[in-house]
Amino acid sequence: MFKMLRINMSDLTVKSEDVPEDYKGLGGRGLTSAIVLKEVEPTCSPIGPNNKLIFAPGLLGGTNCANSGRISVGAKSPLTGTIKEANSGGQPGQYLAKLGVTAIVVEGMAKDNKLYKLFVGKDKFELSPADDLKGLGNYATVEKLKSEFGDKVGFATIGQAGEWKLTAASVAFTDRELRPTRHAARGGLGAVMGSKGLKAIIIDPAGGEQSPIADKEAFKEASKRFAKALKEHAVTGQGLPTYGTDVLINIINEAGGLPTRNFSSGRFETADKVGGETMNRITVERKGNPTHGCMTGCIIQCSGTYLDDKGEYLSKWPEYETIWAFGPNCEIDDLDAIARMDRACDDIGIDTIEIGNAVAVAMEGGVKEFGDTAGAEELVEEIRKGTPLGRILGSGAGLVGKAFGVRRVAVVKNQALPAYDPRAVKGVGVTYATSTMGADHTAGYAVTANIMKVGGDVDPLKPGGQVELSRNLQAATAAIDTAGLCLFVAFPVLDIPDAFNAIVDMLNAKYDLSLTGDDVGALGQKVLKMEREFNMMAGFTAADDRLPEFFTQEKLPPHNVVFDIPDEELDTVFNF
Ligand code: SF4
């Protein structure tokens, strides 16, 4: 039943094959990274015919396990030059798994700048021309596709940024309402899709069925225990469903780790105006929905609906990282404006973390003033118009820093840092520096033990214990991404032993295995080793596993701390 689809964009052929032996037992990030390592030349051009773009649901995809429908997208990244995996919610992950598709591997490159769309249904796979979608944003693309394919399908699409191969371009996935609000955003994977001439994938789940399970009773019992843990934990049972990820604004601000005015302070004076409590209040006042799941089977439901002041749908609830990037980091405290920029980025198909950083660096470079809300919106619109300035912004914070002579540019391996200052949250600083993906909080979310005291208590301001914390979290995260679980399950997994045991039990029940908890941890380590092997062959060394110099020299108020974890310690993160 399980198959892998190979889509060759050079000769426009679609082949279905059995999953090769080498890839068996892998899903999600583990599978995308294994395929990139084995099949992609590490020194190839990321936007050339030799790169491959892979879509893969996780090992628990297509089942009734809560929060298990993520989809991983992998390739060599045009932004970082490293291996890349970014995963997303939305419906397509579950749909693919229920169709028995383990992975879609997109190879080659279309000729003459032509665009195509791929239909994936029950035993039907077809490429067809899509030049009528050229130049359209994700929202208009989805509307047009809906008129052709109906509303019982899921879409993966790119906007203008992907077509133009901007290095911050994302791949959009539709949510339950068929809105392109969920993104595999980081690392420019939309540019890889654009380079291949693939504008859209349509996934029709009709005729699909639940993924086969070897021991249904055991699976059901374990999935109930898992769901119970998600409901019981304060973060996944109360905080996220009520305030979304934006619950973090006031927490990180209080901790002095909320990067403000392009990483020049750790506190923002009016943070509360953009915090989760305020977003919840505005949403309730406008009769919107604060608690909403981005995909079927999500029982945490962190994604609300943001309405404008007339009560009309504007965007999904912007994530904490988006609100920070366009908010405190640009000295902006207007939630409506931030939601408009979130909507614009979803439509253009571009990473909000990268673009918020790019705007902040442009402000520091004198293009606009910090705090200029209308100016920030104008810069985002420059990207939509494809002007030379817009193309520079859409290529990320690193390029903007070079173009405007800015020294304080918060990137690692050319990928912009997310919403936690590494000087005041040092564990996540270790993750930013050493992740195989460039700066990425989701790769090893040490905010848990540093700030939230989930899964331990490691002082965020001191160097001790941070390397070990990041090491363990990076391995655990690679396993969670391979299972296809939403990363937010990590909160109960770190605090409630039975939540982790339930994941192990579900994997065993589904695949008729007898894995132990240690085996699942080892799976995460194996994925990291594969990714590091690719990066080394692409030319990366320990010298790339560092934060920008200013983090070790400029003291961050209010704690007046620098990032002070020695290089020799950073070099031991992957000693396992
Ligand atoms: S918890 Fe949030 S991000 Fe995760 S699946 Fe649910 S709505 Fe999506």
PDB file of N, CA, C and O in Angstrom, residues 220 358 397:
ATOM      1  N   LYS A 220      -5.086   2.152  20.227  1.00  0.00           N
ATOM      2  CA  LYS A 220      -6.192   2.955  20.770  1.00  0.00           C
ATOM      3  C   LYS A 220      -5.926   3.296  22.247  1.00  0.00           C
ATOM      4  O   LYS A 220      -6.115   4.449  22.683  1.00  0.00           O
ATOM      5  N   ALA A 358      14.303  41.127   8.565  1.00  0.00           N
ATOM      6  CA  ALA A 358      14.795  41.920   7.435  1.00  0.00           C
ATOM      7  C   ALA A 358      14.325  43.371   7.559  1.00  0.00           C
ATOM      8  O   ALA A 358      15.086  44.310   7.315  1.00  0.00           O
ATOM      9  N   ALA A 397      17.325  38.649   6.143  1.00  0.00           N
ATOM     10  CA  ALA A 397      18.003  39.662   6.965  1.00  0.00           C
ATOM     11  C   ALA A 397      19.490  39.773   6.637  1.00  0.00           C
ATOM     12  O   ALA A 397      20.064  40.869   6.664  1.00  0.00           O
TER      13      ALA A 397
END
